[in-house]
Amino acid sequence: MLDFEHVVFQYAVEDFNIIDDLSFHVEKGEFVSIIGPSGCGKSTIFRLINRLLQPKSGEIRIAGESIYQKKSPCGYMPQQDLLFPWRTVEENLRLPMEIRGGLSKAEMKEKTEEALKNVGLEAWGKKSPSELSGGMRQRAAFARTLLTGADLLLLDEPFSALDYLTRISMREWLLQQWEREKKTVLFITHDVEEAIYLSGRILVAEQMPITGLTSVSVPLGYPRGIETLKETALLELREQLIRKLRRDAE
Amino acid sequence: MKSTNRANLPAAILVLLLLMVWQAAAIGMDAAYILPSPAQVLRRLWELRKPLFCAHLPATMSVVGIGLLISIVLGLALAILMDLSPVAEKALYPLVIASQTIPTTALAPLFVLWFGYSIWSKVLVTVLMTFFPVTITVFDGFRSVRADMKDLMTSFGANPGQIFLKLKLPAVMPYFFSALKMAIPLSIIGAAIGEWLGAQSGLGYFSRRMMTQLDGAGVFAPILLLSAAAMLLVALVNLVERRVIIWRSNM
């Protein structure tokens, strides 16, 4: 689904490549998390995929095609919901479809209503985003991401601004959404437990600059419950990942 | 409504107190040609109601209307241009700022020479005073557009036109209304100054004529009218703003 081939990137203000000869691959339908210490360049990877940044060299492909040949290659969901305050929830969801074009008003309305229903916000379409709670806003933002129509979703720490309890239920909710929508998800987090709970595979950014991502499989099938995190194998995995990350922090 | 009335109460009491002090001072001084009392001003306003409301207020308001319209169009155009092109910003921004160092009042007599006693000399003074806050405030609005929202639009595949229409334009609306509320009093002041310096009608002109006749209350009466007009227009804009901008609180 997603291929990085020898990608090199440097910020103009820095004198080194923050991403240096990075290659990795994500299969269609996978849920993959990228973890790493903050400031290591995780988000830069996302900004390369959604073309906000351009690599110095190397190739990024989605479904075998260069990202520069597509109009909107992926659905991007940032840490903050970024719902536009002057649009109702419904109108916010319509935004990616308006931009892409090609759909009639009635088709957009139908898709919006369906998406709202899927994320449990069918009664909230006409409300202003400011009337929604933090978790609801993220659900609306997720629905908007889905309506980009992209098969690859990039979720950049989408739950980190939420309170602990909301975060836990949003994780469960996200897995249900992923299983229903059959999308490929690339998820950035600095929370090891969150990564283990959600992903089939974890990519660890061990060094800075990022020259490679260590792939760690999570030995656990889906569907998952919150209790599964207590299994011994997972606790060991958690320790192992934290050790990896701490080594860099020192 | 009741709560807003109560919120205005301290201001109303203060105004009343100041008016009482003024009234007392004017009576004490007993020189209406220098300091007329508020009661005298009101009486004069009533006596002069016909020329003031029928001839001079419409003349001033047409200067304000035309001047404000030109200022808004010019201000918006400059702000959009500076937002679209960094070269335009570098070229125009210092010029716009520099334009405010021109002592418009001192130049206005020249405008009378250029345009005669026609409406355009007054409109020019008005525009010179008014376009600046519109330009700068709206341009600030464009600069305040969140980069992460722009990034989000870009990730959806939006082109610059879509980013302008769907993100920048709505985001700048609260700034536009602020600009409007600053522009209205300025345009009225501009019109009055223009008329003061050379005109055949208008509240500014009328005020000056009363001055030459040593009619203190007659000087104040048109000024009172100018303030009232400014407050009324700003209130009107507030009303429209509350209808249009429902989201300012969470920007």
mmCIF file of N, CA and C in Angstrom, chain A residues 5 15 24 108 147 155 166 178 207 233 238 248:
data_model
loop_
_atom_site.group_PDB
_atom_site.id
_atom_site.type_symbol
_atom_site.label_atom_id
_atom_site.label_comp_id
_atom_site.label_asym_id
_atom_site.label_seq_id
_atom_site.Cartn_x
_atom_site.Cartn_y
_atom_site.Cartn_z
ATOM 1 N N GLU A 5 11.115 4.470 -0.536
ATOM 2 C CA GLU A 5 12.340 3.909 -1.094
ATOM 3 C C GLU A 5 13.457 4.931 -1.046
ATOM 4 N N ASP A 15 21.384 21.494 9.195
ATOM 5 C CA ASP A 15 22.511 21.163 8.328
ATOM 6 C C ASP A 15 22.715 19.653 8.214
ATOM 7 N N PHE A 24 10.722 1.766 3.895
ATOM 8 C CA PHE A 24 9.862 0.824 4.600
ATOM 9 C C PHE A 24 8.619 0.569 3.780
ATOM 10 N N MET A 108 -23.299 14.143 -1.840
ATOM 11 C CA MET A 108 -22.491 14.566 -0.692
ATOM 12 C C MET A 108 -23.301 14.466 0.592
ATOM 13 N N LEU A 147 -13.970 10.591 4.579
ATOM 14 C CA LEU A 147 -14.664 11.100 3.399
ATOM 15 C C LEU A 147 -13.713 11.662 2.345
ATOM 16 N N LEU A 155 -2.867 9.006 10.716
ATOM 17 C CA LEU A 155 -3.398 9.593 11.948
ATOM 18 C C LEU A 155 -2.225 10.037 12.820
ATOM 19 N N THR A 166 -11.415 9.332 27.907
ATOM 20 C CA THR A 166 -11.886 9.494 26.534
ATOM 21 C C THR A 166 -10.914 8.819 25.573
ATOM 22 N N TRP A 178 -11.785 0.828 11.999
ATOM 23 C CA TRP A 178 -10.788 0.283 11.081
ATOM 24 C C TRP A 178 -11.247 -1.069 10.542
ATOM 25 N N GLN A 207 16.840 5.788 15.870
ATOM 26 C CA GLN A 207 17.895 6.791 15.819
ATOM 27 C C GLN A 207 17.341 8.097 15.288
ATOM 28 N N ALA A 233 3.025 -11.665 27.408
ATOM 29 C CA ALA A 233 3.814 -11.430 26.199
ATOM 30 C C ALA A 233 3.801 -9.958 25.831
ATOM 31 N N ARG A 238 6.107 -4.437 25.764
ATOM 32 C CA ARG A 238 6.055 -3.050 26.220
ATOM 33 C C ARG A 238 7.399 -2.639 26.827
ATOM 34 N N ASP A 248 17.518 6.024 23.345
ATOM 35 C CA ASP A 248 17.747 7.235 22.540
ATOM 36 C C ASP A 248 17.656 8.483 23.387
#
